[in-house]
Short mmCIF file of C-alpha atoms in Angstrom, two decimals:
data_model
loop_
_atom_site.label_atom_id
_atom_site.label_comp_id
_atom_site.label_asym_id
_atom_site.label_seq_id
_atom_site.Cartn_x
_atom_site.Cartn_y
_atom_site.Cartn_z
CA UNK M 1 37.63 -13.84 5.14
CA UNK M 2 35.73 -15.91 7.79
CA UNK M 3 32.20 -14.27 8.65
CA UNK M 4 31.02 -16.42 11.31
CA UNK M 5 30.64 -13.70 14.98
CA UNK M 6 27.63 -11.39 15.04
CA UNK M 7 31.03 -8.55 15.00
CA UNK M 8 32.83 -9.95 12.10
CA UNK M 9 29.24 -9.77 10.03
CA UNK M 10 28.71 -6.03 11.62
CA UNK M 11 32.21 -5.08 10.54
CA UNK M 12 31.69 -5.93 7.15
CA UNK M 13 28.02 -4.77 6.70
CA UNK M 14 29.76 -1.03 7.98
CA UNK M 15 32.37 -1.25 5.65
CA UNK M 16 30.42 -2.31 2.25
CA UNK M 17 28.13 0.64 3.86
CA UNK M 18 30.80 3.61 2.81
CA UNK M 19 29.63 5.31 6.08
CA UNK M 20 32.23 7.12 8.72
CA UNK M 21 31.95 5.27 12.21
CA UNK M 22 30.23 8.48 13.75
CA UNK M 23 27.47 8.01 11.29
CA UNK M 24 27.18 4.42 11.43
CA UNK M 25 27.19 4.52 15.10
CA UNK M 26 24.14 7.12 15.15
CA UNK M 27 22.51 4.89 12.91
CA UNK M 28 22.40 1.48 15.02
CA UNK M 29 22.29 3.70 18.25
CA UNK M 30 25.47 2.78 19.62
CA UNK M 31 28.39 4.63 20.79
CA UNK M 32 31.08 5.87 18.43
CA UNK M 33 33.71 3.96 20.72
CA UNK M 34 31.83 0.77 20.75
CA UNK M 35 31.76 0.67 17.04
CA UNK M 36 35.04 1.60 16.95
CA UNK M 37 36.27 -1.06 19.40
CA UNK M 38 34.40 -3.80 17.44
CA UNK M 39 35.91 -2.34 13.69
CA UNK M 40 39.53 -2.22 15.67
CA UNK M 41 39.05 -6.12 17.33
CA UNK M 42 39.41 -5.33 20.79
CA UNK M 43 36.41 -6.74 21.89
CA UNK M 44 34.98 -9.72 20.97
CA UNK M 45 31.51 -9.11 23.11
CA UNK M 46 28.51 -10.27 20.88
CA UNK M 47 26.31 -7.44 19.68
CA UNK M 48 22.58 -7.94 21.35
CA UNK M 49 19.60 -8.55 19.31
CA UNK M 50 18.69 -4.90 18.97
CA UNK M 51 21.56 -3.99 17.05
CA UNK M 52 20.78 -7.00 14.57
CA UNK M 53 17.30 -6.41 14.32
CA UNK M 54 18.36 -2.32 13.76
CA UNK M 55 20.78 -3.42 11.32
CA UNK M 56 18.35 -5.72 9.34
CA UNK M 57 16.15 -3.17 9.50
CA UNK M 58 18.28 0.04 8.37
CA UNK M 59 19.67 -2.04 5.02
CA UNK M 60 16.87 -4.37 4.31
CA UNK M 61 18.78 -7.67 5.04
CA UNK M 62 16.96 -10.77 6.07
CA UNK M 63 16.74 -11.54 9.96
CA UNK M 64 18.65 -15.33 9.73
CA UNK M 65 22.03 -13.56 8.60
CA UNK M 66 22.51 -13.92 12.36
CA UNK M 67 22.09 -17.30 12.62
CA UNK M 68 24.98 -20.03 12.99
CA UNK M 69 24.81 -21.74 10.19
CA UNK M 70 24.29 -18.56 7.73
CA UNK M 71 28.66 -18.24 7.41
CA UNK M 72 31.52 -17.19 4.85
CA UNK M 73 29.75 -17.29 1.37
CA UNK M 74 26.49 -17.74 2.44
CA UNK M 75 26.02 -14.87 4.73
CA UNK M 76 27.92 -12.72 1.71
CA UNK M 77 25.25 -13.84 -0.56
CA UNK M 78 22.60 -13.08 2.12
CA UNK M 79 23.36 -9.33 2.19
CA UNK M 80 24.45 -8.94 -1.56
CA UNK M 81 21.63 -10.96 -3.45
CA UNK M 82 17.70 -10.78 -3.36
CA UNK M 83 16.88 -14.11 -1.12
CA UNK M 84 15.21 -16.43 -3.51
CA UNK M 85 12.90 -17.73 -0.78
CA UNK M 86 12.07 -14.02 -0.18
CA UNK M 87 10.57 -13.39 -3.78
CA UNK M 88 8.24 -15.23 -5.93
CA UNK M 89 7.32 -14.98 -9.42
CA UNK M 90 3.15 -15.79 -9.48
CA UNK M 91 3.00 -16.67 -13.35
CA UNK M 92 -0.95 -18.13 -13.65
CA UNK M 93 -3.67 -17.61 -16.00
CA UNK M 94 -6.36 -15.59 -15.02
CA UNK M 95 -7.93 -18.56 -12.78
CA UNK M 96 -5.21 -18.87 -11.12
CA UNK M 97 -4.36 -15.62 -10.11
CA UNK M 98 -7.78 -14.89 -8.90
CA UNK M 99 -7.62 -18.39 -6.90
CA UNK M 100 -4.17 -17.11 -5.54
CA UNK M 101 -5.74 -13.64 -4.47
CA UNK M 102 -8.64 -15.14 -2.37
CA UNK M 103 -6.35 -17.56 -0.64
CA UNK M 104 -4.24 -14.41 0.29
CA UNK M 105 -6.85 -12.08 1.12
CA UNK M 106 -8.72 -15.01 3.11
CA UNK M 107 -10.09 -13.40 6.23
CA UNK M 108 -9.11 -10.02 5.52
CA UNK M 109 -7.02 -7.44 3.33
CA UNK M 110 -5.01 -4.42 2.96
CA UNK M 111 -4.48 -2.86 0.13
CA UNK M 112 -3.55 0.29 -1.95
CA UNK M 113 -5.40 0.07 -4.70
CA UNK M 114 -4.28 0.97 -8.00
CA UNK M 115 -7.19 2.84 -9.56
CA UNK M 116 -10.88 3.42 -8.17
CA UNK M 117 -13.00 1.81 -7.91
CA UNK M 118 -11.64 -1.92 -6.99
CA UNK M 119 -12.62 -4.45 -9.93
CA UNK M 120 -14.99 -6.44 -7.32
CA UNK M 121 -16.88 -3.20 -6.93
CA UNK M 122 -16.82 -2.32 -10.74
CA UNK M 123 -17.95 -5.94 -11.29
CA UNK M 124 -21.03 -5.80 -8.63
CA UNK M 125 -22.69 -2.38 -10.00
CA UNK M 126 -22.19 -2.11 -13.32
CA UNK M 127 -21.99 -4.24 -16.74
CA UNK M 128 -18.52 -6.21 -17.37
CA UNK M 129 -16.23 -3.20 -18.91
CA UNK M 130 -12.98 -5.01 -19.99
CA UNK M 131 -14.10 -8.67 -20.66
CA UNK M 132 -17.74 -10.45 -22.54
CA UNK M 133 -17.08 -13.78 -22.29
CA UNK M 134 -15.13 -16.01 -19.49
CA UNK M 135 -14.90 -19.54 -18.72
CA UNK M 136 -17.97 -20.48 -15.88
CA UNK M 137 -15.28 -21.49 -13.20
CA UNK M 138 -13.61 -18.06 -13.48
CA UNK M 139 -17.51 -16.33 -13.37
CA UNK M 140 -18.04 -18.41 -10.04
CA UNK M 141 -14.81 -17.50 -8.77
CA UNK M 142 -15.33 -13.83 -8.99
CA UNK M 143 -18.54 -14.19 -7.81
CA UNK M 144 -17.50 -15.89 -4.72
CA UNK M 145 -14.86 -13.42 -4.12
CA UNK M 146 -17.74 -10.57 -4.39
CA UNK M 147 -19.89 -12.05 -2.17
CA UNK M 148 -16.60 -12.32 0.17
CA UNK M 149 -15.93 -8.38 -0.03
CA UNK M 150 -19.63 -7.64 0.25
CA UNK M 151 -20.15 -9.81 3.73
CA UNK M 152 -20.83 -6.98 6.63
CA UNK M 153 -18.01 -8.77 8.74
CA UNK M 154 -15.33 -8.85 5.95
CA UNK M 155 -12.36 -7.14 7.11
CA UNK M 156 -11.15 -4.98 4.70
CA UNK M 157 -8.40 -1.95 4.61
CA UNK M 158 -8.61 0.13 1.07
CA UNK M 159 -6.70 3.05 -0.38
CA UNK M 160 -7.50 5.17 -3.42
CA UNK M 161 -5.53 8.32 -4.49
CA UNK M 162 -7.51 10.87 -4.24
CA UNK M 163 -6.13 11.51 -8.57
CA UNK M 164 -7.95 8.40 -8.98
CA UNK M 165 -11.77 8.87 -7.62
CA UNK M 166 -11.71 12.32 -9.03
CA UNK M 167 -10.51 10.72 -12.46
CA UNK M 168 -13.32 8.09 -12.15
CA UNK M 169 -16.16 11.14 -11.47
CA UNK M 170 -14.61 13.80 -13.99
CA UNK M 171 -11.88 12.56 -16.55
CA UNK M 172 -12.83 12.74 -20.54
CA UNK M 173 -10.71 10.33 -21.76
CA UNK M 174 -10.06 6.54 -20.49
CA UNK M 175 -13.29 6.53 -18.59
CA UNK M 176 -15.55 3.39 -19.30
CA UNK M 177 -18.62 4.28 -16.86
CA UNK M 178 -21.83 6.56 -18.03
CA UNK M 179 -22.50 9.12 -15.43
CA UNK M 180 -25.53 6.99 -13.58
CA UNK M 181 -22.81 3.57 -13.59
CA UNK M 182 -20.68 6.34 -11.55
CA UNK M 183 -23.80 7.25 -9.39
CA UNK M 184 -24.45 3.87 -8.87
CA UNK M 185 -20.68 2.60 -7.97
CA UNK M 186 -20.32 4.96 -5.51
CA UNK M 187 -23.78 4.44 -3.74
CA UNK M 188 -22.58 0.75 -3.33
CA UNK M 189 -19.47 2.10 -1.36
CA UNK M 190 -20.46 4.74 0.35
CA UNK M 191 -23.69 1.42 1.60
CA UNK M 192 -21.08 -0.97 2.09
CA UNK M 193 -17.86 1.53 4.59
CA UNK M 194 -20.39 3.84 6.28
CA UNK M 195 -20.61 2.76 10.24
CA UNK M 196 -18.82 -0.49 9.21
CA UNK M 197 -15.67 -0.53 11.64
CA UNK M 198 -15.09 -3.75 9.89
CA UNK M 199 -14.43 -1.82 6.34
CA UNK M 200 -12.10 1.19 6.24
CA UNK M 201 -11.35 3.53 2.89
CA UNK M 202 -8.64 5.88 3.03
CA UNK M 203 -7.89 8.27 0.26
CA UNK M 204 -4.66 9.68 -0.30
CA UNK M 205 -2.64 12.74 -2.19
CA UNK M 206 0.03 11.06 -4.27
CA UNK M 207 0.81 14.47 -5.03
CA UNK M 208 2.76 14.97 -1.11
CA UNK M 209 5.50 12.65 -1.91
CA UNK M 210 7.53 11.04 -4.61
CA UNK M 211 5.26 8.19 -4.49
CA UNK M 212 3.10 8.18 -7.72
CA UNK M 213 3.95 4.42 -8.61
CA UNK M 214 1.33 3.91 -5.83
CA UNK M 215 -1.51 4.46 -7.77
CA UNK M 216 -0.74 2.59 -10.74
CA UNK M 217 -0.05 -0.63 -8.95
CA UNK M 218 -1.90 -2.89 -6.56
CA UNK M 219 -0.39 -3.57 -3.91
CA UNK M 220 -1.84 -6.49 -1.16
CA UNK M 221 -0.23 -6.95 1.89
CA UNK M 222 -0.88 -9.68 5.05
CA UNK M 223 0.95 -8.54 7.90
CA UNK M 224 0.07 -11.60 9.61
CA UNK M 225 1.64 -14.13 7.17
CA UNK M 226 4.05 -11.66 6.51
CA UNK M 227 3.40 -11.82 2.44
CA UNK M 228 2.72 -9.07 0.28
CA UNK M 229 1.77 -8.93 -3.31
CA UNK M 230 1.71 -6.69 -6.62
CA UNK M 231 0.84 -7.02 -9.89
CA UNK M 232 3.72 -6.03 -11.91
CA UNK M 233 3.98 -4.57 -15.52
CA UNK M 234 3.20 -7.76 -17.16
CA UNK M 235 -0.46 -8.48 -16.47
CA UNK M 236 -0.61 -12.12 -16.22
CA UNK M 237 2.58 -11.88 -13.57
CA UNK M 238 1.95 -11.17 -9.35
CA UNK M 239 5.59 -10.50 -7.57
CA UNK M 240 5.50 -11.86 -4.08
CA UNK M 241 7.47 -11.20 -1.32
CA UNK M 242 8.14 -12.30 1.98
CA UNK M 243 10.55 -10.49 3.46
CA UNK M 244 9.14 -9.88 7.27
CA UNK M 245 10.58 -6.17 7.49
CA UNK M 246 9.79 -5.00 4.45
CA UNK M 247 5.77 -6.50 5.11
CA UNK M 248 5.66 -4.77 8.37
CA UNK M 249 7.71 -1.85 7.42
CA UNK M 250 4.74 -0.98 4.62
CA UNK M 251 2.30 -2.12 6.95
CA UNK M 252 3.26 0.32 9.34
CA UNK M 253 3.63 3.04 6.64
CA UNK M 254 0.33 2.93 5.60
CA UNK M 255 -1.23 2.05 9.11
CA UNK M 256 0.83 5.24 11.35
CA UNK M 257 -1.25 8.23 10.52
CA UNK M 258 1.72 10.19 11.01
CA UNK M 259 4.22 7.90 8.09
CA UNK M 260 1.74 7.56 6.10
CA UNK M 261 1.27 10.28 2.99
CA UNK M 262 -1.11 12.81 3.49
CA UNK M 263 -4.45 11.46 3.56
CA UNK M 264 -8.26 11.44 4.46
CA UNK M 265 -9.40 9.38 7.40
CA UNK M 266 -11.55 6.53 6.89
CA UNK M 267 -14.73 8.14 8.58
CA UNK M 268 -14.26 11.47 6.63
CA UNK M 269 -13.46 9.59 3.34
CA UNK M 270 -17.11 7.71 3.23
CA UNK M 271 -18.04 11.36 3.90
CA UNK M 272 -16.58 12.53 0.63
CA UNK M 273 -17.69 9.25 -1.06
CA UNK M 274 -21.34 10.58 -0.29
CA UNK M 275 -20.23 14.49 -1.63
CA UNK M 276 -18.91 13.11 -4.86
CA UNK M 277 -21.98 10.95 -5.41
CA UNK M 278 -24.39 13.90 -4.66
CA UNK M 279 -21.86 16.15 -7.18
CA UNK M 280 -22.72 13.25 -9.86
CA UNK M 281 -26.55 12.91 -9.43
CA UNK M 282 -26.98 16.91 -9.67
CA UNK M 283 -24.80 17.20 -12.64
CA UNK M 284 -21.96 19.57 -10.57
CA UNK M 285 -18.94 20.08 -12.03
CA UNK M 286 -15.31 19.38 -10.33
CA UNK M 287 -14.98 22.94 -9.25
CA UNK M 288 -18.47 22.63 -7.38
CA UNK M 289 -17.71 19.15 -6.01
CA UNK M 290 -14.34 20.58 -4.72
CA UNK M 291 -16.10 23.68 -3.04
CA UNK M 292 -18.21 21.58 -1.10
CA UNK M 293 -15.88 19.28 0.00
CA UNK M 294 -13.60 22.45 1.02
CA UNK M 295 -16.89 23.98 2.57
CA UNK M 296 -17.79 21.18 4.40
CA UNK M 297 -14.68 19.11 5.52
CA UNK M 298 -11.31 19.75 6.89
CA UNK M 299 -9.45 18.00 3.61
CA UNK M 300 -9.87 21.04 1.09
CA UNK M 301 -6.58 21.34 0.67
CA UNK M 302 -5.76 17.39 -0.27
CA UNK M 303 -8.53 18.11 -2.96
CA UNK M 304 -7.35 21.14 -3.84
CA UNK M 305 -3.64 19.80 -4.90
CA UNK M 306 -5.00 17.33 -7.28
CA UNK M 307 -7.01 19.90 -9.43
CA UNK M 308 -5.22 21.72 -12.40
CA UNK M 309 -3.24 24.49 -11.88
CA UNK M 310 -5.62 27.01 -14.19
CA UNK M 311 -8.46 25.23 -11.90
CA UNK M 312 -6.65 26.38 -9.26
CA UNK M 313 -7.17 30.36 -10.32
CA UNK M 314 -10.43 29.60 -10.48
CA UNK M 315 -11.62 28.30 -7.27
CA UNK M 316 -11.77 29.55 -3.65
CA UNK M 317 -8.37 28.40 -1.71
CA UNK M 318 -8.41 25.96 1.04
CA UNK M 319 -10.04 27.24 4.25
CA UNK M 320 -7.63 27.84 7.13
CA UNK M 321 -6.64 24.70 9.57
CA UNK M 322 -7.03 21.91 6.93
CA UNK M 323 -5.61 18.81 7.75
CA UNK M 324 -3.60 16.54 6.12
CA UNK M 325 -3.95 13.31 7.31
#
């Protein structure tokens, strides 16, 4: 079959959907008869650009399966195969992933970060954990990337689960800092994102949603060249993608205070930064860190989910009108 109209594409897009017309329709936001009129032939009217980009949108499918030349078999493979051009295997060794990073993550970032604190951090406070020797081209790499992250005018967009920075102050096992390293990391934060507008930390419950693959993987993202990144299973491997609507799509998901999961905001997360640091320093434990935080912000509750459920008996409930994001 010939797929060469903007209607003979839509026609088969709805049928390899398994959708009735009526639900289709509601989805693109067009009337039940004009779907039905285009599925039936009797017009041959060329669906406007809001439909495609709705379409594109609603099943993920790249934005040139509209275009002239993208016909028959190759507009099939379009909406049945990952694009190749869309994905990219980053295979490097360690210099050449870090090189790839800072060329990314140029003039700014945004990422969800897969465990707190961010390496960069780690590396600036405290002693090398994971590695005690490394070639001198990869030390002045990393160094130039710290003194990147550290510059007052570096824009920078970070989440943590909230899991994660109360693993990093509390957890017994698979915790590589002594309790002043922890003191000490989280004085360099709370210096570097207080009153910088330029630097914003968001911490999150990945306990709201089905989304706990979020804090196990870091995830970069550049609305602006439409390119985000992840490191994937295999640690010397980075999966990058360009598809433009799934970029923006997370962009958006994690920039919309309303999409995104439930969450601290940036001014009230330094705030907490500061709590946790004080909870440290005076030897507190989790249940006294989480009282204060309950006592003294509006994000109890967020704090509150990620504790154990026998913690749970033992500390005071959230205070009424929490919020969650």
């Amino acid at each position: 079959m010939s797929f060469k109209t903007g209607i003979e594409k839509i026609i088969e897009i709805y049928k390899r959907s398994h959708l009735s017309i009526s639900k289709f329709s509601s989805l693109i936001q067009k009337d039940r008869r004009t779907v039905t009129s285009w599925v039936d032939g009797l017009t041959d009217v060329e669906p406007n650009e809001e439909v495609k980009k709705r379409i594109c949108s609603l099943f993920r499918y790249p934005d040139y399966i509209w275009e002239s030349g993208c016909t028959d078999d190759e507009f099939l493979k379009s909406i049945t195969q990952i694009p190749q051009k869309e994905v990219r295997i980053i295979d490097e060794d360690y210099q050449g992933r870090l090189k790839y990073i800072m060329d990314v993550e140029k003039n700014r970032r945004f990422v969800i970060q897969a465990q707190f604190p961010g390496p960069m951090y780690r590396d600036t406070a405290v002693q090398r954990v994971f590695r005690n020797r490394t070639d001198k081209n990869i030390e002045e790499l990393k160094q130039k990337r710290i003194d990147q992250m550290l510059r007052y005018d570096y824009d920078t967009t970070e989440w943590y689960s909230i899991k994660s920075i109360l693993s990093f102050c509390y957890a017994k096992i698979g915790n590589f800092f002594t309790r002043e390293e922890k003191i000490k990391i989280l004085e360099l934060i709370y210096e570097l994102f207080n009153n910088n507008y330029n630097k914003k930390l968001f911490l999150f419950d990945s306990f709201s949603r089905k989304i706990y693959g979020m804090e196990t993987t870091y995830i970069s993202i550049n609305v602006k060249q439409k390119i985000l990144f992840f490191k994937s299973p295999i640690e010397s491997v980075f999966i990058e993608i360009r598809n433009r609507n799934l970029v923006e799509r997370m962009h958006r998901y994690y920039s919309s205070p309303i999409e995104a999961p439930s969450h601290v905001n940036f001014l009230e997360s330094v705030k907490i930064i500061k709590i946790l640091q004080d909870a440290l320093k005076y030897n507190n434990t989790l249940a006294q860190a989480y009282e204060t935080i309950n006592r003294m912000t509006d994000y109890g509750e967020l704090f509150y989910h990620n504790l154990s459920v026998d913690l749970q008996k033992e500390v005071t409930p959230p205070k009424p009108g929490q919020r969650r994001n």
